Amino acid sequence: MAPKHAIEQQDNRVTLVGLGPMGLALAEALLNQGHSLTVWNRTPGKADGLVAQGAGRAQTVSEAVAASPITIVCLNDYETMYRVFDLATAELEGRALVNLTSGTPSEARTALAWSAEHRVDYLDGAIMVPPPSVGEPDAVFLYSGEQGVFDRHHAVLTSMGDPRHLGADIGLAVLYNTALLDMMYATMNGWLHATALLESANVSAQKFAELALGWFMPSVVDYASLAERAPDLDAADYPGTLGTLEMNLNALEHITRTSEEQGVHSGPPRLMKEIAEHAIARGHGGQNYLAVYELFKKARPRS
Ligand SMILES: NC(=O)c1ccc[n+]([C@@H]2O[C@H](COP(=O)([O-])OP(=O)(O)OC[C@H]3O[C@@H](n4cnc5c(N)ncnc54)[C@H](OP(=O)(O)O)[C@@H]3O)[C@@H](O)[C@H]2O)c1
């Protein structure tokens, strides 16, 4: 268990609403860091273990909110947040609400407007780690909203992990969260589909991983080299000197046809092939593969 921080000299009261697997992890971290914690959950029994460790169990949401200058929210969705806090708007006035519930940028904007209406200091946030990592110093939590609110409550936010403030635009935390998950699922699906291709020839996932993850990903799809190429995306500069999108389309066709020949699901490579074909149709065929970024950006209307 982590040592308790000496935070007694400042107001260390925190309220937490929502005790699912993530809320329970947040509560443990806050208790470990010496906060005076008050909790509320729809199913009160989930607080039993926390109460045994010194947390206070509020009977109502209003009582919970009134117990601390800051309330952390970790519920299943934003609709539930309104259902729960509509009963405590008077107590919320002048206090801070930090919402760690997952959602969309539009939901975050609606929550900011709701908070402004009730004169609540609102921060929107996203947790980038699973429950067992909460409380570790490198557990990244993303936040967006007013810098002053973030600064005033920095000690509480640091007790749960490594808080990163992304800007005043309230939608940024969930947008970053969604973008990172998008990257995670694409990477996972790439690995799973590639492993299925090899499984069609009775190669085990472990055997394939030796080459794929031991050598190919670190040296060929090396993330440091992607970071070096990020400025090209910002500059829309995709020189095709070392390989063109036309050449990559050949590779994507081979992956699609091989998947079909091997009896492996061909949906993922076919989609990638179609994306490359669209980019070529828009004139990017002589540029390098990163030019598909132009297609991704242009799929949405520009403001
Ligand atoms: N678990 C993870 O690995 C993880 C990682 C990152 C982010 N998150 C995010 O953290 C948030 C919480 O996740 P979770 O894993 O703790 O579980 P969850 O199932 O998403 O949320 C459970 C919480 O929501 C409450 N709840 C659900 N419906 C309710 C209702 N109608 N009225 C009042 N309360 C209601 C539950 O109360 P009861 O206990 O009474 O059912 C419980 O407190 C989610 O937004 C999730 O996306 C989770």
PDB file of C-alpha atoms and ligand atoms in Angstrom, residues 18-23 40-43 46 74-76 80 83-84 100-102 127 129-131, ligand 1:
ATOM      1  CA  GLY A  18     -20.121   5.912  -8.443  1.00  0.00           C
ATOM      2  CA  LEU A  19     -18.609   2.693  -7.083  1.00  0.00           C
ATOM      3  CA  GLY A  20     -18.337   0.392 -10.074  1.00  0.00           C
ATOM      4  CA  PRO A  21     -14.962  -1.329 -10.616  1.00  0.00           C
ATOM      5  CA  MET A  22     -13.362   1.990 -11.576  1.00  0.00           C
ATOM      6  CA  GLY A  23     -15.017   4.051  -8.833  1.00  0.00           C
ATOM      7  CA  TRP A  40     -22.371   7.615  -2.541  1.00  0.00           C
ATOM      8  CA  ASN A  41     -23.503   4.788  -4.777  1.00  0.00           C
ATOM      9  CA  ARG A  42     -26.911   3.626  -5.996  1.00  0.00           C
ATOM     10  CA  THR A  43     -26.174   0.229  -4.465  1.00  0.00           C
ATOM     11  CA  LYS A  46     -20.605  -1.568  -2.507  1.00  0.00           C
ATOM     12  CA  CYS A  74     -17.492   7.868 -12.122  1.00  0.00           C
ATOM     13  CA  LEU A  75     -20.792   6.530 -13.465  1.00  0.00           C
ATOM     14  CA  ASN A  76     -21.711   4.424 -16.469  1.00  0.00           C
ATOM     15  CA  THR A  80     -26.999   8.660 -15.305  1.00  0.00           C
ATOM     16  CA  ARG A  83     -30.344  11.527 -13.141  1.00  0.00           C
ATOM     17  CA  VAL A  84     -28.171  11.361 -10.018  1.00  0.00           C
ATOM     18  CA  LEU A 100     -14.516  10.835 -15.156  1.00  0.00           C
ATOM     19  CA  THR A 101     -17.424   9.122 -16.891  1.00  0.00           C
ATOM     20  CA  SER A 102     -16.664   8.112 -20.511  1.00  0.00           C
ATOM     21  CA  ILE A 127      -9.114   7.624 -17.339  1.00  0.00           C
ATOM     22  CA  VAL A 129      -5.655   2.997 -17.326  1.00  0.00           C
ATOM     23  CA  PRO A 130      -7.524  -0.051 -15.970  1.00  0.00           C
ATOM     24  CA  PRO A 131      -8.638  -0.096 -12.302  1.00  0.00           C
TER      25      PRO A 131
HETATM   26  N1  LIG B   1     -13.442  -0.273 -15.777  1.00  0.00           N
HETATM   27  C1  LIG B   1     -12.499   0.185 -16.605  1.00  0.00           C
HETATM   28  O1  LIG B   1     -11.540  -0.501 -16.978  1.00  0.00           O
HETATM   29  C2  LIG B   1     -12.570   1.627 -17.074  1.00  0.00           C
HETATM   30  C3  LIG B   1     -11.424   2.215 -17.685  1.00  0.00           C
HETATM   31  C4  LIG B   1     -11.478   3.549 -18.077  1.00  0.00           C
HETATM   32  C5  LIG B   1     -12.652   4.258 -17.937  1.00  0.00           C
HETATM   33  N2  LIG B   1     -13.759   3.651 -17.371  1.00  0.00           N
HETATM   34  C6  LIG B   1     -14.984   4.447 -17.259  1.00  0.00           C
HETATM   35  O2  LIG B   1     -15.327   4.625 -15.884  1.00  0.00           O
HETATM   36  C7  LIG B   1     -16.759   4.718 -15.783  1.00  0.00           C
HETATM   37  C8  LIG B   1     -17.231   3.722 -14.707  1.00  0.00           C
HETATM   38  O3  LIG B   1     -16.852   2.438 -15.146  1.00  0.00           O
HETATM   39  P1  LIG B   1     -16.937   1.154 -14.207  1.00  0.00           P
HETATM   40  O4  LIG B   1     -15.994   0.149 -14.774  1.00  0.00           O
HETATM   41  O5  LIG B   1     -16.789   1.546 -12.784  1.00  0.00           O
HETATM   42  O6  LIG B   1     -18.408   0.553 -14.380  1.00  0.00           O
HETATM   43  P2  LIG B   1     -19.789   1.000 -15.106  1.00  0.00           P
HETATM   44  O7  LIG B   1     -20.590  -0.212 -15.184  1.00  0.00           O
HETATM   45  O8  LIG B   1     -19.516   1.730 -16.383  1.00  0.00           O
HETATM   46  O9  LIG B   1     -20.448   2.026 -14.057  1.00  0.00           O
HETATM   47  C9  LIG B   1     -20.887   1.553 -12.834  1.00  0.00           C
HETATM   48  C10 LIG B   1     -21.423   2.666 -11.979  1.00  0.00           C
HETATM   49  O10 LIG B   1     -22.574   3.309 -12.589  1.00  0.00           O
HETATM   50  C11 LIG B   1     -23.671   3.221 -11.637  1.00  0.00           C
HETATM   51  N3  LIG B   1     -24.960   3.233 -12.324  1.00  0.00           N
HETATM   52  C12 LIG B   1     -25.331   2.567 -13.432  1.00  0.00           C
HETATM   53  N4  LIG B   1     -26.625   2.837 -13.747  1.00  0.00           N
HETATM   54  C13 LIG B   1     -27.086   3.692 -12.784  1.00  0.00           C
HETATM   55  C14 LIG B   1     -28.317   4.339 -12.548  1.00  0.00           C
HETATM   56  N5  LIG B   1     -29.365   4.181 -13.374  1.00  0.00           N
HETATM   57  N6  LIG B   1     -28.415   5.154 -11.472  1.00  0.00           N
HETATM   58  C15 LIG B   1     -27.374   5.349 -10.626  1.00  0.00           C
HETATM   59  N7  LIG B   1     -26.159   4.759 -10.793  1.00  0.00           N
HETATM   60  C16 LIG B   1     -26.016   3.946 -11.875  1.00  0.00           C
HETATM   61  C17 LIG B   1     -23.397   1.936 -10.889  1.00  0.00           C
HETATM   62  O11 LIG B   1     -24.165   1.894  -9.716  1.00  0.00           O
HETATM   63  P3  LIG B   1     -24.491   0.450  -9.038  1.00  0.00           P
HETATM   64  O12 LIG B   1     -23.221   0.033  -8.351  1.00  0.00           O
HETATM   65  O13 LIG B   1     -25.612   0.739  -8.133  1.00  0.00           O
HETATM   66  O14 LIG B   1     -24.853  -0.482 -10.168  1.00  0.00           O
HETATM   67  C18 LIG B   1     -21.905   2.101 -10.646  1.00  0.00           C
HETATM   68  O15 LIG B   1     -21.651   3.064  -9.638  1.00  0.00           O
HETATM   69  C19 LIG B   1     -17.355   4.417 -17.154  1.00  0.00           C
HETATM   70  O16 LIG B   1     -17.702   5.620 -17.814  1.00  0.00           O
HETATM   71  C20 LIG B   1     -16.195   3.720 -17.869  1.00  0.00           C
HETATM   72  O17 LIG B   1     -16.229   3.908 -19.278  1.00  0.00           O
HETATM   73  C21 LIG B   1     -13.738   2.352 -16.924  1.00  0.00           C
END
